[in-house]
Tab-separated table of C-alpha atoms and ligand atoms in Angstrom:
chain	number	residue	atom	x	y	z
A	260	MET	CA	82.988	156.330	33.206
A	261	ALA	CA	81.968	153.934	35.955
A	262	TYR	CA	81.314	156.878	38.278
A	263	ARG	CA	78.616	158.388	36.154
A	264	PRO	CA	75.553	157.025	37.976
A	265	ASP	CA	76.637	158.615	41.302
A	266	VAL	CA	78.345	161.759	40.205
A	267	GLY	CA	76.195	164.639	39.061
A	268	GLU	CA	76.888	168.052	37.620
A	269	ILE	CA	80.500	169.189	37.415
A	270	LEU	CA	80.827	172.426	39.379
A	271	LEU	CA	84.542	173.044	38.959
A	272	THR	CA	86.389	171.717	35.934
A	273	GLU	CA	90.078	170.835	35.956
A	274	GLU	CA	90.839	174.048	34.133
A	275	MET	CA	88.855	176.216	36.574
A	276	LEU	CA	90.628	174.549	39.503
A	277	GLN	CA	94.116	174.928	38.045
A	278	ASP	CA	93.571	178.558	36.988
A	279	ARG	CA	92.284	179.573	40.401
A	280	ILE	CA	94.993	177.675	42.261
A	281	ALA	CA	97.636	179.431	40.153
A	282	GLU	CA	96.120	182.802	41.149
A	283	LEU	CA	96.085	181.918	44.832
A	284	ALA	CA	99.659	180.624	44.631
A	285	LYS	CA	100.782	183.866	43.026
A	286	ARG	CA	99.256	185.899	45.869
A	287	ILE	CA	100.773	183.582	48.462
A	288	THR	CA	104.181	183.873	46.790
A	289	GLU	CA	103.964	187.678	46.976
A	290	ASP	CA	102.596	187.801	50.521
A	291	TYR	CA	105.178	185.402	51.993
A	292	ARG	CA	108.178	186.616	49.998
A	293	ASP	CA	110.144	187.614	53.091
A	294	ARG	CA	108.743	185.031	55.466
A	295	ASP	CA	109.513	181.407	56.147
A	296	LEU	CA	106.314	179.641	55.084
A	297	LEU	CA	104.990	176.416	56.581
A	298	LEU	CA	102.034	174.889	54.762
A	299	VAL	CA	99.852	172.725	56.996
A	300	GLY	CA	97.471	170.494	55.068
A	301	VAL	CA	94.395	168.904	56.583
A	302	LEU	CA	94.248	165.247	55.551
A	303	LYS	CA	92.875	163.621	53.706
A	304	GLY	CA	90.739	166.106	51.791
A	305	ALA	CA	93.421	168.741	51.165
A	306	PHE	CA	96.174	166.470	49.860
A	307	ILE	CA	95.568	167.078	46.158
A	308	LEU	CA	95.165	170.819	46.652
A	309	MET	CA	98.377	170.868	48.717
A	310	SER	CA	100.251	169.158	45.930
A	311	ASP	CA	99.031	171.462	43.149
A	312	LEU	CA	99.172	174.644	45.225
A	313	ALA	CA	102.655	174.052	46.619
A	314	ARG	CA	104.123	173.444	43.180
A	315	GLN	CA	102.854	176.860	42.077
A	316	ILE	CA	104.286	178.734	45.065
A	317	ALA	CA	107.741	180.008	44.157
A	318	LEU	CA	109.165	179.977	47.681
A	319	PRO	CA	111.295	177.551	49.733
A	320	LEU	CA	108.367	176.452	51.875
A	321	GLU	CA	107.987	173.477	54.191
A	322	PHE	CA	105.118	171.020	54.550
A	323	ASP	CA	103.342	169.543	57.493
A	324	PHE	CA	100.057	167.671	57.756
A	325	MET	CA	97.360	167.046	60.302
A	326	ALA	CA	94.687	164.420	60.040
A	327	VAL	CA	91.388	165.020	61.748
A	328	SER	CA	88.134	163.216	61.958
A	329	SER	CA	84.861	164.917	62.680
A	330	TYR	CA	82.161	163.050	64.451
A	331	GLY	CA	78.829	163.059	62.713
A	332	SER	CA	77.371	161.619	59.553
A	333	ALA	CA	79.291	161.215	56.290
A	334	THR	CA	77.750	164.355	54.897
A	335	ARG	CA	77.464	166.558	57.989
A	336	THR	CA	79.973	167.611	60.661
A	337	SER	CA	79.105	167.825	64.317
A	338	GLY	CA	81.943	170.208	65.148
A	339	VAL	CA	83.560	167.710	67.478
A	340	VAL	CA	86.983	167.042	66.023
A	341	ARG	CA	89.376	164.248	66.854
A	342	ILE	CA	93.038	164.626	65.952
A	343	LEU	CA	94.252	161.455	64.231
A	344	LYS	CA	97.657	162.823	63.307
A	345	ASP	CA	99.224	165.852	64.910
A	346	LEU	CA	101.882	168.145	63.443
A	347	ASP	CA	105.418	166.804	63.079
A	348	PHE	CA	106.967	170.244	63.595
A	349	GLU	CA	106.971	172.865	66.288
A	350	ILE	CA	105.116	175.890	64.871
A	351	SER	CA	105.884	178.524	67.471
A	352	GLY	CA	107.272	181.579	65.716
A	353	ARG	CA	106.516	180.108	62.282
A	354	HIS	CA	104.341	181.580	59.547
A	355	VAL	CA	101.654	178.951	59.140
A	356	LEU	CA	99.206	178.681	56.258
A	357	LEU	CA	96.497	176.120	56.958
A	358	VAL	CA	95.298	174.453	53.752
A	359	GLU	CA	91.765	173.043	53.802
A	360	ASP	CA	89.597	171.514	51.089
A	361	ILE	CA	86.186	172.904	51.952
A	362	ILE	CA	84.406	174.970	54.569
A	363	ASP	CA	80.909	173.775	55.296
A	364	SER	CA	79.748	174.655	58.815
A	365	GLY	CA	83.227	176.032	59.530
A	366	LEU	CA	83.400	174.095	62.794
A	367	THR	CA	86.351	171.885	61.801
A	368	LEU	CA	88.404	174.880	60.761
A	369	LEU	CA	87.467	176.884	63.845
A	370	TYR	CA	88.611	174.013	66.020
A	371	LEU	CA	91.898	173.662	64.133
A	372	LEU	CA	92.625	177.383	64.204
A	373	LYS	CA	92.081	177.541	67.966
A	374	TYR	CA	94.270	174.474	68.411
A	375	LEU	CA	97.103	175.836	66.277
A	376	GLN	CA	96.874	179.275	67.879
A	377	THR	CA	97.686	177.768	71.286
A	378	ARG	CA	101.077	176.800	69.818
A	379	LYS	CA	101.933	180.442	69.179
A	380	PRO	CA	102.699	180.692	65.468
A	381	ALA	CA	104.081	184.052	64.264
A	382	SER	CA	101.111	184.181	61.894
A	383	LEU	CA	98.232	181.885	61.022
A	384	GLU	CA	96.161	182.212	57.845
A	385	VAL	CA	93.768	179.972	55.931
A	386	CYS	CA	93.681	178.823	52.340
A	387	ALA	CA	90.485	176.943	51.484
A	388	LEU	CA	89.616	175.717	48.024
A	389	MET	CA	85.865	176.020	48.527
A	390	ARG	CA	83.391	177.600	50.860
A	391	LYS	CA	79.726	176.679	50.784
A	392	ALA	CA	77.751	179.889	50.483
A	393	GLY	CA	75.743	181.162	53.400
A	394	ILE	CA	75.790	178.189	55.770
A	395	GLN	CA	78.720	178.771	58.110
A	396	LYS	CA	77.785	178.546	61.767
A	397	VAL	CA	80.871	180.516	62.740
A	398	ALA	CA	82.714	183.444	61.194
A	399	ILE	CA	86.126	182.509	59.840
A	400	ASP	CA	88.558	184.839	58.164
A	401	VAL	CA	89.757	183.007	55.039
A	402	ARG	CA	92.649	184.917	53.499
A	403	TYR	CA	92.881	182.739	50.371
A	404	GLU	CA	89.558	181.396	49.150
A	405	GLY	CA	89.243	179.471	45.898
A	406	PHE	CA	85.540	179.266	45.148
A	407	GLU	CA	82.219	179.986	46.749
A	408	ILE	CA	79.922	177.084	45.832
A	409	PRO	CA	76.262	176.268	46.481
A	410	PRO	CA	75.593	174.392	49.746
A	411	GLU	CA	75.504	170.920	48.215
A	412	PHE	CA	77.557	167.809	48.909
A	413	VAL	CA	80.443	167.662	46.459
A	414	VAL	CA	83.144	165.128	45.633
A	415	GLY	CA	86.406	165.021	43.708
A	416	TYR	CA	89.753	166.785	43.832
A	417	GLY	CA	90.461	165.302	47.269
A	418	LEU	CA	86.910	165.294	48.595
A	419	ASP	CA	85.196	162.020	49.293
A	420	PHE	CA	81.870	160.412	49.839
A	421	GLU	CA	82.529	157.397	52.078
A	422	GLN	CA	86.202	157.508	51.021
A	423	ARG	CA	85.513	157.312	47.291
A	424	TYR	CA	85.835	159.833	44.476
A	425	ARG	CA	88.867	161.686	45.882
A	426	ASN	CA	90.755	160.994	42.665
A	427	LEU	CA	88.320	162.731	40.336
A	428	PRO	CA	90.249	165.599	38.709
A	429	TYR	CA	87.188	167.880	38.941
A	430	VAL	CA	84.617	168.774	41.615
A	431	ALA	CA	81.096	167.473	41.057
A	432	VAL	CA	77.852	167.372	42.988
A	433	MET	CA	77.218	163.997	44.583
A	434	ARG	CA	73.839	162.519	43.764
A	435	ASP	CA	71.845	161.084	46.673
A	436	ALA	CA	74.517	161.612	49.318
A	437	GLY	CA	72.744	159.918	52.190
A	438	PRO	CA	73.838	159.763	55.841
A	439	GLY	CA	76.689	157.448	56.841
A	440	GLU	CA	79.211	157.131	59.671
A	441	GLY	CA	82.324	159.026	60.732
A	442	ALA	CA	83.378	161.499	58.090
A	443	ASP	CA	87.058	162.289	58.046
A	444	ALA	CA	88.354	165.549	56.757
B	199	IMP	P1	82.756	171.662	58.458
B	199	IMP	O1	83.360	171.411	59.803
B	199	IMP	O2	81.243	171.528	58.498
B	199	IMP	O3	83.169	172.999	57.872
B	199	IMP	O4	83.211	170.511	57.490
B	199	IMP	C1	84.504	170.459	57.040
B	199	IMP	C2	84.939	169.082	56.613
B	199	IMP	O5	83.856	168.237	56.226
B	199	IMP	C3	85.806	169.252	55.385
B	199	IMP	O6	87.163	169.302	55.750
B	199	IMP	C4	85.462	168.062	54.548
B	199	IMP	O7	86.371	167.013	54.811
B	199	IMP	C5	84.096	167.647	54.981
B	199	IMP	N1	83.099	168.125	54.011
B	199	IMP	C6	82.269	169.176	54.157
B	199	IMP	N2	81.493	169.349	53.081
B	199	IMP	C7	81.842	168.354	52.217
B	199	IMP	C8	81.399	167.996	50.881
B	199	IMP	O8	80.525	168.624	50.273
B	199	IMP	N3	82.017	166.928	50.333
B	199	IMP	C9	82.998	166.200	50.955
B	199	IMP	N4	83.443	166.513	52.185
B	199	IMP	C10	82.868	167.578	52.811
B	200	MG	MG1	85.934	164.377	54.039
């Protein structure tokens, strides 16, 4: 357990994550039964969620990914988003479900939603694994929300601190998460 000195309390265990993801996937399967679903994952943070969620959705869906980088410190977003990798597919007329790891200020997601909306999808909804309670700077309608968590910096299950800890199978609070440079999503 080489991570132990940095990683604090476990907020979401593997079992909690998998149970909740199965519930969300069941709802998504029902809601999109008659629609052609395109999952759009936000790299890198959402890649593990995408993988687990998609395998629980019993529909012939398609995948796409975007990679974005938010300017600011490692633990805080500025709301200015740079697109590192755009969509591969045209989304006009498609039913798009944007899959995000965590909503902190909400600024990254707001930016992405506005951006995707300009491409005229038939529908656009959000699935986010976590939302930090009470600190969003903007109101965002999240159709599929996994967990509301306390407003602390967390790592694991796709989420990083300076690119590390994404491979932890659980979500834990990061001890002493100090400022750094250029957080990517
Ligand atoms: P927002 O724009 O403030 O909502 O921040 C969203 C992005 O910042 C997410 O997609 C994450 O990549 C990153 N982020 C926010 N909070 C955390 C955290 O607690 N741990 C790791 N990454 C985070
Ligand atoms: Mg990140």
